[in-house]
Amino acid sequence: MKNVLVIYYSQSGQLKEIADKISLPFVEDANVNVTYYNIQTKKSFPFPWDNDSFFDVFPETFKQVPTEIIPPSNEILQTKFDLVLLHFQVWYLSPSIPINSFLKSEYAKIILNNVPVITISGSRNMWAFAQEKVKVLLKDVNAHLVGNIALTDRNINLISVITVVDWMFSGVKRKTYGFLPLPGVSAQEINESVKFGKTILPFLQKNNYTGLQKQLLAKSAVEFRWFLLSMDKKANKMFTIWSTLILKNPAKRKTLLKVFKGYLFAAIWVLSPIVHLIELILFPITYFSIQKKKKYFQGISYVSKSLYQ
């Protein structure tokens, strides 16, 4: 009997849908016991978001400051798992506070120690640097990353900004303005993600994950848009400056968050199109560098001085 733990934190329910689909082949296998762990924090986070709450979590999210979580059950803590499927949201180019808090907890050291882990993200589109941060956290608890699945909203970048923001602040997954596409990972892609569970299952049965990521990639497990990588990198540098400034000036926090909101609006609607245009112009020159980065980010290796820096 193989023991599989499915870990997730989902506000809208989308990531839970993905978790259910990917784990379905394990649930249907009589030789696999599947346990679900929904991470909960002492401090709750709203959905839908309100404006103040959404921006207030920025500095702690980006700086990966943990908050207290509700302990997992004794059953989970006392079980030796053969595989963990770790599902996470991306907040401000980082793993969400609940996922980050779990990975930095004593519970993660118990549950994930020397255990194969497959990371599964459901995000708008910029997931690469958040995944790098998760890699570091997994390494810190002696977990073994054996696979990665990155599902995204595949709509045009600026269109997805409008639709995802509408979803986050209304709580309703709808066609914004009545004609824009639905936000988030498409229903078809979520329904078809059962294929990833089917791909993983034989590796679990053999207890050998060599070659798994290659097979997952063949099933379109990792969506990679090269121009977003450049924006992700630049935004991480700017977020470092902003989050440091806000946390060092608690008395001015509200004012600084308002200014940050203005910066974020300008970065999305003015700077990101410029970056995209520059990347398009430079594409012939940077082609081989892009291919190298694509191979790295679609893989599961971790280097302390990454080539993306």
Short mmCIF file of C-alpha atoms in Angstrom, two decimals:
data_model
loop_
_atom_site.label_atom_id
_atom_site.label_comp_id
_atom_site.label_asym_id
_atom_site.label_seq_id
_atom_site.Cartn_x
_atom_site.Cartn_y
_atom_site.Cartn_z
CA MET A 1 0.00 0.00 0.00
CA LYS A 2 1.33 3.40 -1.04
CA ASN A 3 0.54 6.50 1.01
CA VAL A 4 0.04 9.77 -0.88
CA LEU A 5 -0.52 13.14 0.78
CA VAL A 6 -2.25 15.91 -1.17
CA ILE A 7 -1.45 19.33 0.32
CA TYR A 8 -3.22 22.47 -0.81
CA TYR A 9 -4.46 25.90 0.13
CA SER A 10 -7.20 27.23 -2.11
CA GLN A 11 -9.19 30.44 -1.74
CA SER A 12 -11.41 30.34 -4.82
CA GLY A 13 -11.58 26.56 -5.02
CA GLN A 14 -9.65 26.35 -8.30
CA LEU A 15 -6.58 24.72 -6.78
CA LYS A 16 -8.77 22.20 -4.94
CA GLU A 17 -10.36 21.27 -8.29
CA ILE A 18 -6.90 20.74 -9.74
CA ALA A 19 -5.85 18.69 -6.70
CA ASP A 20 -8.94 16.48 -7.01
CA LYS A 21 -8.37 15.84 -10.71
CA ILE A 22 -4.66 15.05 -10.46
CA SER A 23 -5.15 12.76 -7.46
CA LEU A 24 -8.13 10.91 -9.00
CA PRO A 25 -6.05 8.02 -10.46
CA PHE A 26 -4.55 7.45 -6.99
CA VAL A 27 -7.99 7.47 -5.36
CA GLU A 28 -9.22 4.89 -7.87
CA ASP A 29 -6.25 2.59 -7.25
CA ALA A 30 -6.95 0.08 -4.47
CA ASN A 31 -3.24 -0.04 -3.63
CA VAL A 32 -2.96 3.67 -2.89
CA ASN A 33 -4.17 5.45 0.21
CA VAL A 34 -4.77 9.18 -0.41
CA THR A 35 -4.91 11.74 2.41
CA TYR A 36 -5.84 15.40 1.90
CA TYR A 37 -4.40 18.23 3.96
CA ASN A 38 -6.05 21.63 3.56
CA ILE A 39 -3.66 24.13 5.14
CA GLN A 40 -5.38 26.54 7.47
CA THR A 41 -3.87 29.54 9.23
CA LYS A 42 -4.83 31.11 12.54
CA LYS A 43 -5.18 34.40 10.67
CA SER A 44 -7.66 33.97 7.82
CA PHE A 45 -7.38 35.58 4.40
CA PRO A 46 -10.57 36.78 2.71
CA PHE A 47 -12.10 35.67 -0.54
CA PRO A 48 -13.16 37.67 -2.32
CA TRP A 49 -10.42 40.09 -1.40
CA ASP A 50 -11.12 43.65 -0.36
CA ASN A 51 -8.73 46.35 -1.51
CA ASP A 52 -7.01 46.96 1.85
CA SER A 53 -6.52 43.27 2.64
CA PHE A 54 -5.15 42.47 -0.81
CA PHE A 55 -2.39 45.06 -0.67
CA ASP A 56 -1.73 44.67 3.05
CA VAL A 57 -0.41 41.12 2.59
CA PHE A 58 2.18 42.22 0.02
CA PRO A 59 5.28 42.87 2.17
CA GLU A 60 4.94 39.74 4.33
CA THR A 61 4.09 37.59 1.31
CA PHE A 62 7.06 38.71 -0.73
CA LYS A 63 9.48 38.59 2.20
CA GLN A 64 8.08 35.13 3.03
CA VAL A 65 7.23 35.99 6.61
CA PRO A 66 5.33 33.00 8.05
CA THR A 67 2.18 33.14 10.09
CA GLU A 68 0.88 30.55 12.57
CA ILE A 69 -0.90 27.58 11.01
CA ILE A 70 -3.43 25.18 12.49
CA PRO A 71 -1.55 21.92 13.13
CA PRO A 72 -2.18 19.01 10.77
CA SER A 73 -3.87 15.95 12.23
CA ASN A 74 -1.92 13.38 14.22
CA GLU A 75 -2.72 10.86 11.48
CA ILE A 76 -0.84 12.98 8.95
CA LEU A 77 2.06 13.64 11.32
CA GLN A 78 2.43 9.95 12.16
CA THR A 79 2.20 8.58 8.61
CA LYS A 80 5.24 7.98 6.42
CA PHE A 81 4.20 9.13 2.96
CA ASP A 82 5.59 7.70 -0.26
CA LEU A 83 4.70 10.83 -2.22
CA VAL A 84 3.44 14.35 -1.53
CA LEU A 85 1.57 16.45 -4.08
CA LEU A 86 2.14 20.05 -2.99
CA HIS A 87 -0.33 22.50 -4.57
CA PHE A 88 0.31 26.21 -4.18
CA GLN A 89 -0.97 29.61 -5.26
CA VAL A 90 1.33 32.43 -6.30
CA TRP A 91 0.87 35.70 -4.38
CA TYR A 92 3.08 38.63 -5.34
CA LEU A 93 5.55 36.39 -7.21
CA SER A 94 5.98 34.20 -4.11
CA PRO A 95 4.27 31.16 -2.62
CA SER A 96 1.12 32.20 -0.74
CA ILE A 97 1.46 32.96 2.96
CA PRO A 98 -0.32 29.72 4.04
CA ILE A 99 1.94 27.52 1.87
CA ASN A 100 5.06 29.43 2.87
CA SER A 101 4.03 29.18 6.54
CA PHE A 102 3.57 25.43 6.30
CA LEU A 103 6.90 24.89 4.54
CA LYS A 104 8.66 26.93 7.25
CA SER A 105 6.92 25.08 10.09
CA GLU A 106 8.12 22.20 12.26
CA TYR A 107 5.30 20.14 10.77
CA ALA A 108 6.86 20.32 7.30
CA LYS A 109 10.14 19.02 8.71
CA ILE A 110 8.28 15.97 9.99
CA ILE A 111 5.98 15.35 7.02
CA LEU A 112 8.36 16.10 4.14
CA ASN A 113 11.66 14.82 5.49
CA ASN A 114 13.24 12.54 2.88
CA VAL A 115 9.94 12.35 0.95
CA PRO A 116 9.46 12.74 -2.85
CA VAL A 117 7.44 15.88 -3.63
CA ILE A 118 5.71 17.04 -6.80
CA THR A 119 4.93 20.76 -6.86
CA ILE A 120 1.73 21.88 -8.59
CA SER A 121 0.96 25.57 -9.04
CA GLY A 122 -2.18 27.25 -10.30
CA SER A 123 -1.45 30.88 -11.14
CA ARG A 124 -2.25 33.75 -13.46
CA ASN A 125 0.98 33.33 -15.42
CA MET A 126 4.17 34.34 -13.57
CA TRP A 127 5.08 31.27 -11.56
CA ALA A 128 8.80 30.71 -12.25
CA PHE A 129 10.40 32.67 -9.43
CA ALA A 130 7.79 31.51 -6.93
CA GLN A 131 8.76 27.96 -7.87
CA GLU A 132 12.41 28.80 -7.20
CA LYS A 133 11.45 29.97 -3.72
CA VAL A 134 9.50 26.77 -3.11
CA LYS A 135 12.55 24.76 -4.20
CA VAL A 136 14.61 26.46 -1.49
CA LEU A 137 11.96 25.78 1.15
CA LEU A 138 11.75 22.11 0.14
CA LYS A 139 15.51 21.78 0.31
CA ASP A 140 15.46 23.29 3.81
CA VAL A 141 13.16 20.50 5.07
CA ASN A 142 15.08 17.75 3.23
CA ALA A 143 12.28 17.02 0.76
CA HIS A 144 13.09 15.66 -2.70
CA LEU A 145 11.55 17.52 -5.62
CA VAL A 146 10.79 14.91 -8.29
CA GLY A 147 8.30 16.74 -10.51
CA ASN A 148 6.67 20.07 -11.25
CA ILE A 149 3.37 21.04 -12.88
CA ALA A 150 2.63 24.72 -13.58
CA LEU A 151 -0.91 25.47 -14.75
CA THR A 152 -1.76 29.03 -15.75
CA ASP A 153 -4.32 31.34 -17.26
CA ARG A 154 -3.30 31.14 -20.92
CA ASN A 155 -5.05 34.32 -22.00
CA ILE A 156 -3.12 37.42 -23.13
CA ASN A 157 -1.22 38.93 -20.19
CA LEU A 158 -3.10 42.24 -19.88
CA ILE A 159 -6.45 40.57 -20.53
CA SER A 160 -5.80 38.12 -17.71
CA VAL A 161 -4.95 41.04 -15.40
CA ILE A 162 -8.46 42.43 -15.89
CA THR A 163 -10.30 39.13 -15.60
CA VAL A 164 -8.36 37.73 -12.62
CA VAL A 165 -8.67 41.00 -10.68
CA ASP A 166 -12.42 40.97 -11.29
CA TRP A 167 -12.55 37.38 -9.98
CA MET A 168 -10.43 38.16 -6.90
CA PHE A 169 -12.51 41.17 -5.87
CA SER A 170 -15.98 39.90 -6.83
CA GLY A 171 -15.56 36.26 -5.85
CA VAL A 172 -17.40 35.30 -9.06
CA LYS A 173 -15.71 33.50 -11.94
CA ARG A 174 -17.42 35.26 -14.83
CA LYS A 175 -16.81 36.86 -18.20
CA THR A 176 -15.76 40.37 -17.21
CA TYR A 177 -17.82 43.03 -19.02
CA GLY A 178 -19.81 40.16 -20.48
CA PHE A 179 -17.37 39.35 -23.27
CA LEU A 180 -13.84 38.83 -21.91
CA PRO A 181 -12.71 35.20 -21.39
CA LEU A 182 -13.21 33.44 -18.08
CA PRO A 183 -10.32 33.98 -15.64
CA GLY A 184 -7.94 31.39 -14.29
CA VAL A 185 -6.90 27.97 -15.51
CA SER A 186 -9.46 26.86 -18.08
CA ALA A 187 -12.10 24.30 -17.14
CA GLN A 188 -10.87 22.07 -19.95
CA GLU A 189 -7.31 22.14 -18.69
CA ILE A 190 -8.44 21.39 -15.14
CA ASN A 191 -10.58 18.47 -16.30
CA GLU A 192 -7.73 17.11 -18.42
CA SER A 193 -5.20 17.38 -15.58
CA VAL A 194 -6.18 13.87 -14.53
CA LYS A 195 -3.61 12.87 -17.16
CA PHE A 196 -0.86 14.03 -14.84
CA GLY A 197 -2.03 11.68 -12.12
CA LYS A 198 -2.04 8.83 -14.63
CA THR A 199 1.50 9.75 -15.64
CA ILE A 200 2.74 9.88 -12.05
CA LEU A 201 1.08 6.65 -10.84
CA PRO A 202 3.53 4.14 -12.44
CA PHE A 203 6.47 6.04 -10.97
CA LEU A 204 4.84 5.89 -7.53
CA GLN A 205 4.29 2.15 -7.90
CA LYS A 206 7.97 1.63 -8.78
CA ASN A 207 9.11 4.14 -6.14
CA ASN A 208 11.44 5.57 -8.78
CA TYR A 209 10.83 9.01 -10.28
CA THR A 210 13.66 9.09 -12.77
CA GLY A 211 12.31 10.46 -16.04
CA LEU A 212 9.02 11.64 -14.54
CA GLN A 213 9.49 15.34 -15.33
CA LYS A 214 10.28 14.52 -18.96
CA GLN A 215 7.01 12.60 -19.26
CA LEU A 216 5.08 15.38 -17.53
CA LEU A 217 6.52 17.92 -19.98
CA ALA A 218 5.39 15.71 -22.84
CA LYS A 219 1.87 16.15 -21.42
CA SER A 220 2.23 19.98 -21.41
CA ALA A 221 2.65 20.15 -17.64
CA VAL A 222 4.63 23.39 -17.57
CA GLU A 223 3.53 26.48 -19.45
CA PHE A 224 6.51 28.72 -20.23
CA ARG A 225 6.33 32.19 -21.81
CA TRP A 226 9.82 33.57 -22.17
CA PHE A 227 8.90 37.27 -22.06
CA LEU A 228 7.13 36.77 -18.72
CA LEU A 229 10.38 35.49 -17.23
CA SER A 230 12.01 38.86 -17.85
CA MET A 231 9.07 40.66 -16.22
CA ASP A 232 9.14 38.22 -13.31
CA LYS A 233 12.83 38.91 -12.75
CA LYS A 234 12.47 42.71 -12.93
CA ALA A 235 9.37 42.70 -10.71
CA ASN A 236 11.18 40.61 -8.07
CA LYS A 237 13.90 43.24 -7.87
CA MET A 238 11.37 46.06 -7.50
CA PHE A 239 9.26 44.11 -5.00
CA THR A 240 12.40 43.59 -2.91
CA ILE A 241 12.84 47.36 -2.67
CA TRP A 242 9.17 48.07 -1.94
CA SER A 243 8.67 45.31 0.65
CA THR A 244 11.85 46.29 2.50
CA LEU A 245 10.81 49.95 2.56
CA ILE A 246 7.32 49.16 3.87
CA LEU A 247 8.46 46.76 6.60
CA LYS A 248 11.15 49.17 7.80
CA ASN A 249 8.61 51.98 8.15
CA PRO A 250 5.59 50.52 9.99
CA ALA A 251 4.28 53.97 10.95
CA LYS A 252 4.03 54.85 7.25
CA ARG A 253 2.73 51.45 6.16
CA LYS A 254 -0.71 52.57 4.92
CA THR A 255 0.72 55.49 2.98
CA LEU A 256 3.48 53.43 1.43
CA LEU A 257 1.02 50.70 0.43
CA LYS A 258 -1.07 53.30 -1.37
CA VAL A 259 2.01 54.51 -3.25
CA PHE A 260 2.93 50.88 -4.02
CA LYS A 261 -0.55 50.35 -5.45
CA GLY A 262 0.07 53.25 -7.84
CA TYR A 263 3.46 51.82 -8.78
CA LEU A 264 1.93 48.40 -9.42
CA PHE A 265 -0.74 49.90 -11.68
CA ALA A 266 1.94 51.74 -13.70
CA ALA A 267 4.18 48.67 -13.85
CA ILE A 268 1.38 46.51 -15.25
CA TRP A 269 -0.11 48.94 -17.74
CA VAL A 270 2.92 50.99 -18.79
CA LEU A 271 6.16 49.15 -18.01
CA SER A 272 5.14 45.56 -18.85
CA PRO A 273 4.16 46.36 -22.48
CA ILE A 274 7.49 48.17 -22.90
CA VAL A 275 9.39 45.18 -21.49
CA HIS A 276 7.43 42.87 -23.78
CA LEU A 277 8.32 44.99 -26.81
CA ILE A 278 12.00 45.07 -25.88
CA GLU A 279 12.04 41.30 -25.40
CA LEU A 280 10.47 40.83 -28.84
CA ILE A 281 13.12 43.01 -30.45
CA LEU A 282 15.94 41.19 -28.65
CA PHE A 283 14.51 37.71 -29.25
CA PRO A 284 16.84 36.79 -32.16
CA ILE A 285 19.86 37.78 -30.06
CA THR A 286 18.70 36.10 -26.85
CA TYR A 287 17.20 32.96 -28.44
CA PHE A 288 19.83 30.51 -27.19
CA SER A 289 19.83 32.06 -23.72
CA ILE A 290 16.03 31.74 -23.63
CA GLN A 291 16.23 28.05 -24.57
CA LYS A 292 18.70 27.46 -21.76
CA LYS A 293 16.43 29.18 -19.27
CA LYS A 294 13.40 27.31 -20.58
CA LYS A 295 15.14 23.99 -19.98
CA TYR A 296 16.02 25.05 -16.45
CA PHE A 297 12.63 26.41 -15.43
CA GLN A 298 10.73 23.50 -16.95
CA GLY A 299 12.98 21.16 -15.01
CA ILE A 300 13.31 20.37 -11.33
CA SER A 301 16.99 21.04 -10.67
CA TYR A 302 18.05 23.57 -8.08
CA VAL A 303 21.25 25.59 -8.08
CA SER A 304 22.13 28.07 -5.34
CA LYS A 305 23.41 30.59 -7.89
CA SER A 306 20.76 30.18 -10.54
CA LEU A 307 21.33 31.11 -14.15
CA TYR A 308 18.21 33.31 -13.98
CA GLN A 309 20.00 35.82 -11.74
#
